[in-house]
Amino acid sequence: LLLTTLDASRPASMSDNPPLTPDRQPAPIHNEYFVLSRHGIYFSARSGSLKFEGKGQLYLSTLRVIFVSDGRGSMNAFDLPLATMRDEAFNQPIFGANNLTGTSAPLDGSSCHEDIKWKLAFNEGGVGTFLPLFFRLLTEMRAMLSQQQSGTIPTATAIPVATASEMLQVRTGAPCRGQLRHNHIFKPLV
């Protein structure tokens, strides 16, 4: 289940306050490809008596959703691995921003010891591009986990870059600007 712990240079499985680069972007994990980012996000999470919240930027990769705080709030960043997500739901309240909610299992090395109930509110829009990519990546991850459990694939692997690139091209209707790369934040033409 721990597809996000493939890079020995990074502390394994840390969900709250994962490592960031000097320019405050998520430090990439081995075989991880960043698909898009969104600003204007309100994030909240609760695990037992622990509560995390903040405003900032969301990053979607082939392995996880990463929230990076703009400096205000109770944490710098938070990892939500696709492999641990369940009960995810898109909500369109009458009053308030569209949001995505769900539950994730706690990761080893995290301060969270109970299930994490989380919410990502899109205060400045951008959900129309995010959702199809998010649900496609989540579906791909679940299919890979299912194959892994059945013994069809031998070891934990990331979603192939060709699949991620194809998803972006289909969604945006335009060819990708360059290639989707490791260690690179790719913003689709929208």
mmCIF file of C-alpha atoms in Angstrom:
data_model
loop_
_atom_site.group_PDB
_atom_site.id
_atom_site.type_symbol
_atom_site.label_atom_id
_atom_site.label_comp_id
_atom_site.label_asym_id
_atom_site.label_seq_id
_atom_site.Cartn_x
_atom_site.Cartn_y
_atom_site.Cartn_z
ATOM 1 C CA LEU A 1 0.000 0.000 0.000
ATOM 2 C CA LEU A 2 2.873 2.422 0.520
ATOM 3 C CA LEU A 3 3.526 3.536 -3.033
ATOM 4 C CA THR A 4 4.824 6.876 -1.764
ATOM 5 C CA THR A 5 7.863 5.514 0.072
ATOM 6 C CA LEU A 6 10.078 4.619 -2.876
ATOM 7 C CA ASP A 7 12.717 7.343 -2.300
ATOM 8 C CA ALA A 8 15.124 6.565 0.532
ATOM 9 C CA SER A 9 16.342 10.184 0.654
ATOM 10 C CA ARG A 10 12.967 11.321 1.952
ATOM 11 C CA PRO A 11 11.385 10.477 5.300
ATOM 12 C CA ALA A 12 8.909 7.688 4.569
ATOM 13 C CA SER A 13 5.183 8.144 4.930
ATOM 14 C CA MET A 14 4.923 11.543 6.530
ATOM 15 C CA SER A 15 1.466 13.040 5.910
ATOM 16 C CA ASP A 16 1.680 16.207 7.988
ATOM 17 C CA ASN A 17 4.430 18.661 7.037
ATOM 18 C CA PRO A 18 6.079 16.674 4.198
ATOM 19 C CA PRO A 19 9.350 18.068 2.798
ATOM 20 C CA LEU A 20 9.173 21.104 0.516
ATOM 21 C CA THR A 21 11.707 22.516 -1.939
ATOM 22 C CA PRO A 22 13.223 25.958 -1.211
ATOM 23 C CA ASP A 23 10.578 27.542 -3.473
ATOM 24 C CA ARG A 24 7.815 25.897 -1.343
ATOM 25 C CA GLN A 25 6.789 23.210 -3.811
ATOM 26 C CA PRO A 26 6.427 19.566 -2.737
ATOM 27 C CA ALA A 27 9.675 17.618 -2.772
ATOM 28 C CA PRO A 28 9.072 14.910 -5.382
ATOM 29 C CA ILE A 29 9.072 11.218 -4.622
ATOM 30 C CA HIS A 30 10.786 8.681 -6.870
ATOM 31 C CA ASN A 31 8.680 8.076 -10.031
ATOM 32 C CA GLU A 32 6.264 10.887 -9.150
ATOM 33 C CA TYR A 33 4.951 13.225 -11.831
ATOM 34 C CA PHE A 34 3.134 16.450 -11.005
ATOM 35 C CA VAL A 35 0.024 16.975 -13.098
ATOM 36 C CA LEU A 36 -1.391 20.332 -12.020
ATOM 37 C CA SER A 37 -1.613 22.880 -9.235
ATOM 38 C CA ARG A 38 -4.404 25.090 -7.949
ATOM 39 C CA HIS A 39 -4.194 28.195 -5.765
ATOM 40 C CA GLY A 40 -6.906 29.584 -3.491
ATOM 41 C CA ILE A 41 -7.456 26.299 -1.636
ATOM 42 C CA TYR A 42 -8.726 26.008 1.927
ATOM 43 C CA PHE A 43 -7.611 22.738 3.537
ATOM 44 C CA SER A 44 -8.762 21.164 6.775
ATOM 45 C CA ALA A 45 -8.105 17.755 8.263
ATOM 46 C CA ARG A 46 -8.864 16.020 11.524
ATOM 47 C CA SER A 47 -7.339 12.890 12.999
ATOM 48 C CA GLY A 48 -8.629 12.119 16.470
ATOM 49 C CA SER A 49 -7.992 15.254 18.523
ATOM 50 C CA LEU A 50 -5.483 16.669 15.994
ATOM 51 C CA LYS A 51 -6.711 19.365 13.630
ATOM 52 C CA PHE A 52 -4.887 20.845 10.643
ATOM 53 C CA GLU A 53 -6.057 23.778 8.543
ATOM 54 C CA GLY A 54 -4.753 26.450 6.265
ATOM 55 C CA LYS A 55 -5.043 28.352 3.001
ATOM 56 C CA GLY A 56 -2.680 27.816 0.126
ATOM 57 C CA GLN A 57 -1.947 25.782 -2.979
ATOM 58 C CA LEU A 58 -2.864 22.244 -3.977
ATOM 59 C CA TYR A 59 -0.643 19.999 -6.118
ATOM 60 C CA LEU A 60 -1.911 16.869 -7.854
ATOM 61 C CA SER A 61 0.605 14.198 -8.768
ATOM 62 C CA THR A 62 0.446 10.639 -10.008
ATOM 63 C CA LEU A 63 0.881 9.460 -6.389
ATOM 64 C CA ARG A 64 -0.748 12.008 -4.110
ATOM 65 C CA VAL A 65 -2.511 15.276 -3.450
ATOM 66 C CA ILE A 66 -0.288 17.739 -1.595
ATOM 67 C CA PHE A 67 -1.538 20.868 0.119
ATOM 68 C CA VAL A 68 1.077 23.589 0.710
ATOM 69 C CA SER A 69 0.084 26.356 3.115
ATOM 70 C CA ASP A 70 0.721 29.989 2.260
ATOM 71 C CA GLY A 71 2.227 30.343 5.728
ATOM 72 C CA ARG A 72 -0.895 30.854 7.776
ATOM 73 C CA GLY A 73 -2.403 27.909 9.568
ATOM 74 C CA SER A 74 -1.345 24.967 11.664
ATOM 75 C CA MET A 75 1.081 23.297 9.217
ATOM 76 C CA ASN A 76 3.366 23.918 6.241
ATOM 77 C CA ALA A 77 2.078 21.117 4.034
ATOM 78 C CA PHE A 78 0.036 17.912 4.069
ATOM 79 C CA ASP A 79 0.245 14.719 1.956
ATOM 80 C CA LEU A 80 -2.833 12.762 0.933
ATOM 81 C CA PRO A 81 -1.598 9.643 -0.909
ATOM 82 C CA LEU A 82 -4.014 8.398 -3.580
ATOM 83 C CA ALA A 83 -3.363 4.840 -2.377
ATOM 84 C CA THR A 84 -4.879 5.539 1.053
ATOM 85 C CA MET A 85 -7.965 7.552 0.011
ATOM 86 C CA ARG A 86 -11.522 6.355 0.487
ATOM 87 C CA ASP A 87 -15.016 7.806 0.839
ATOM 88 C CA GLU A 88 -14.083 10.725 -1.403
ATOM 89 C CA ALA A 89 -16.968 12.965 -2.444
ATOM 90 C CA PHE A 90 -17.339 16.158 -4.458
ATOM 91 C CA ASN A 91 -19.714 18.622 -2.792
ATOM 92 C CA GLN A 92 -21.420 21.670 -4.286
ATOM 93 C CA PRO A 93 -22.986 23.534 -1.364
ATOM 94 C CA ILE A 94 -25.566 26.259 -1.960
ATOM 95 C CA PHE A 95 -23.447 28.632 0.112
ATOM 96 C CA GLY A 96 -19.690 28.255 0.087
ATOM 97 C CA ALA A 97 -17.048 26.889 -2.236
ATOM 98 C CA ASN A 98 -17.144 23.585 -4.097
ATOM 99 C CA ASN A 99 -15.140 21.075 -2.118
ATOM 100 C CA LEU A 100 -13.752 17.581 -2.092
ATOM 101 C CA THR A 101 -13.934 15.529 1.103
ATOM 102 C CA GLY A 102 -12.648 12.121 2.021
ATOM 103 C CA THR A 103 -10.861 9.888 4.469
ATOM 104 C CA SER A 104 -7.300 8.601 4.428
ATOM 105 C CA ALA A 105 -5.544 6.083 6.618
ATOM 106 C CA PRO A 106 -2.757 7.512 8.793
ATOM 107 C CA LEU A 107 0.784 6.943 7.553
ATOM 108 C CA ASP A 108 3.744 5.610 9.512
ATOM 109 C CA GLY A 109 5.858 8.448 10.879
ATOM 110 C CA SER A 110 2.954 10.878 10.959
ATOM 111 C CA SER A 111 1.597 12.558 14.071
ATOM 112 C CA CYS A 112 -1.802 11.178 13.006
ATOM 113 C CA HIS A 113 -2.739 7.840 14.569
ATOM 114 C CA GLU A 114 -6.411 7.652 13.562
ATOM 115 C CA ASP A 115 -8.119 7.978 10.176
ATOM 116 C CA ILE A 116 -7.732 11.430 8.651
ATOM 117 C CA LYS A 117 -10.961 13.127 7.560
ATOM 118 C CA TRP A 118 -10.031 15.876 5.110
ATOM 119 C CA LYS A 119 -11.609 18.654 3.047
ATOM 120 C CA LEU A 120 -10.236 20.672 0.121
ATOM 121 C CA ALA A 121 -12.328 23.771 -0.703
ATOM 122 C CA PHE A 122 -11.741 25.435 -4.084
ATOM 123 C CA ASN A 123 -12.286 29.074 -3.075
ATOM 124 C CA GLU A 124 -11.027 30.489 -6.370
ATOM 125 C CA GLY A 125 -12.389 27.900 -8.815
ATOM 126 C CA GLY A 126 -10.369 25.481 -10.920
ATOM 127 C CA VAL A 127 -12.303 22.413 -9.876
ATOM 128 C CA GLY A 128 -13.547 21.710 -13.433
ATOM 129 C CA THR A 129 -10.055 20.735 -14.592
ATOM 130 C CA PHE A 130 -8.958 19.203 -11.290
ATOM 131 C CA LEU A 131 -11.799 16.717 -10.756
ATOM 132 C CA PRO A 132 -11.539 14.640 -13.964
ATOM 133 C CA LEU A 133 -7.766 14.349 -13.550
ATOM 134 C CA PHE A 134 -8.052 13.528 -9.844
ATOM 135 C CA PHE A 135 -10.688 10.820 -10.328
ATOM 136 C CA ARG A 136 -8.801 9.318 -13.282
ATOM 137 C CA LEU A 137 -5.551 9.157 -11.285
ATOM 138 C CA LEU A 138 -7.438 7.700 -8.318
ATOM 139 C CA THR A 139 -9.022 5.051 -10.576
ATOM 140 C CA GLU A 140 -5.604 4.221 -12.089
ATOM 141 C CA MET A 141 -4.082 3.906 -8.607
ATOM 142 C CA ARG A 142 -6.859 1.616 -7.407
ATOM 143 C CA ALA A 143 -6.506 -0.560 -10.506
ATOM 144 C CA MET A 144 -2.756 -0.853 -9.892
ATOM 145 C CA LEU A 145 -3.331 -1.708 -6.215
ATOM 146 C CA SER A 146 -5.851 -4.352 -7.239
ATOM 147 C CA GLN A 147 -3.393 -5.855 -9.742
ATOM 148 C CA GLN A 148 -0.649 -5.742 -7.123
ATOM 149 C CA GLN A 149 -2.813 -7.585 -4.578
ATOM 150 C CA SER A 150 -3.761 -10.221 -7.160
ATOM 151 C CA GLY A 151 -0.097 -10.706 -8.085
ATOM 152 C CA THR A 152 -0.487 -9.395 -11.648
ATOM 153 C CA ILE A 153 2.229 -6.762 -11.135
ATOM 154 C CA PRO A 154 5.232 -7.686 -8.991
ATOM 155 C CA THR A 155 6.121 -4.455 -7.145
ATOM 156 C CA ALA A 156 4.796 -1.015 -6.316
ATOM 157 C CA THR A 157 5.033 1.293 -9.307
ATOM 158 C CA ALA A 158 3.854 4.762 -10.160
ATOM 159 C CA ILE A 159 1.248 5.581 -12.779
ATOM 160 C CA PRO A 160 3.205 5.734 -16.075
ATOM 161 C CA VAL A 161 4.037 9.198 -17.382
ATOM 162 C CA ALA A 162 2.453 8.284 -20.745
ATOM 163 C CA THR A 163 -0.880 7.672 -19.000
ATOM 164 C CA ALA A 164 -0.678 10.985 -17.123
ATOM 165 C CA SER A 165 0.313 12.853 -20.280
ATOM 166 C CA GLU A 166 -2.549 11.230 -22.211
ATOM 167 C CA MET A 167 -5.031 12.256 -19.504
ATOM 168 C CA LEU A 168 -3.893 15.876 -19.758
ATOM 169 C CA GLN A 169 -4.118 15.933 -23.539
ATOM 170 C CA VAL A 170 -7.594 14.370 -23.557
ATOM 171 C CA ARG A 171 -8.841 16.713 -20.814
ATOM 172 C CA THR A 172 -7.439 19.959 -22.204
ATOM 173 C CA GLY A 173 -7.884 19.107 -25.886
ATOM 174 C CA ALA A 174 -4.422 20.479 -26.597
ATOM 175 C CA PRO A 175 -1.007 18.891 -26.839
ATOM 176 C CA CYS A 176 1.145 19.111 -23.740
ATOM 177 C CA ARG A 177 3.675 21.930 -23.521
ATOM 178 C CA GLY A 178 6.805 19.797 -23.567
ATOM 179 C CA GLN A 179 6.792 16.486 -21.784
ATOM 180 C CA LEU A 180 5.460 15.737 -18.358
ATOM 181 C CA ARG A 181 8.604 15.267 -16.301
ATOM 182 C CA HIS A 182 9.786 14.128 -12.912
ATOM 183 C CA ASN A 183 10.559 17.108 -10.621
ATOM 184 C CA HIS A 184 8.498 19.451 -12.792
ATOM 185 C CA ILE A 185 5.187 21.103 -12.086
ATOM 186 C CA PHE A 186 3.191 20.764 -15.285
ATOM 187 C CA LYS A 187 0.305 23.149 -15.848
ATOM 188 C CA PRO A 188 -2.001 22.067 -18.668
ATOM 189 C CA LEU A 189 -3.200 24.504 -21.281
ATOM 190 C CA VAL A 190 -6.638 25.571 -20.031
#
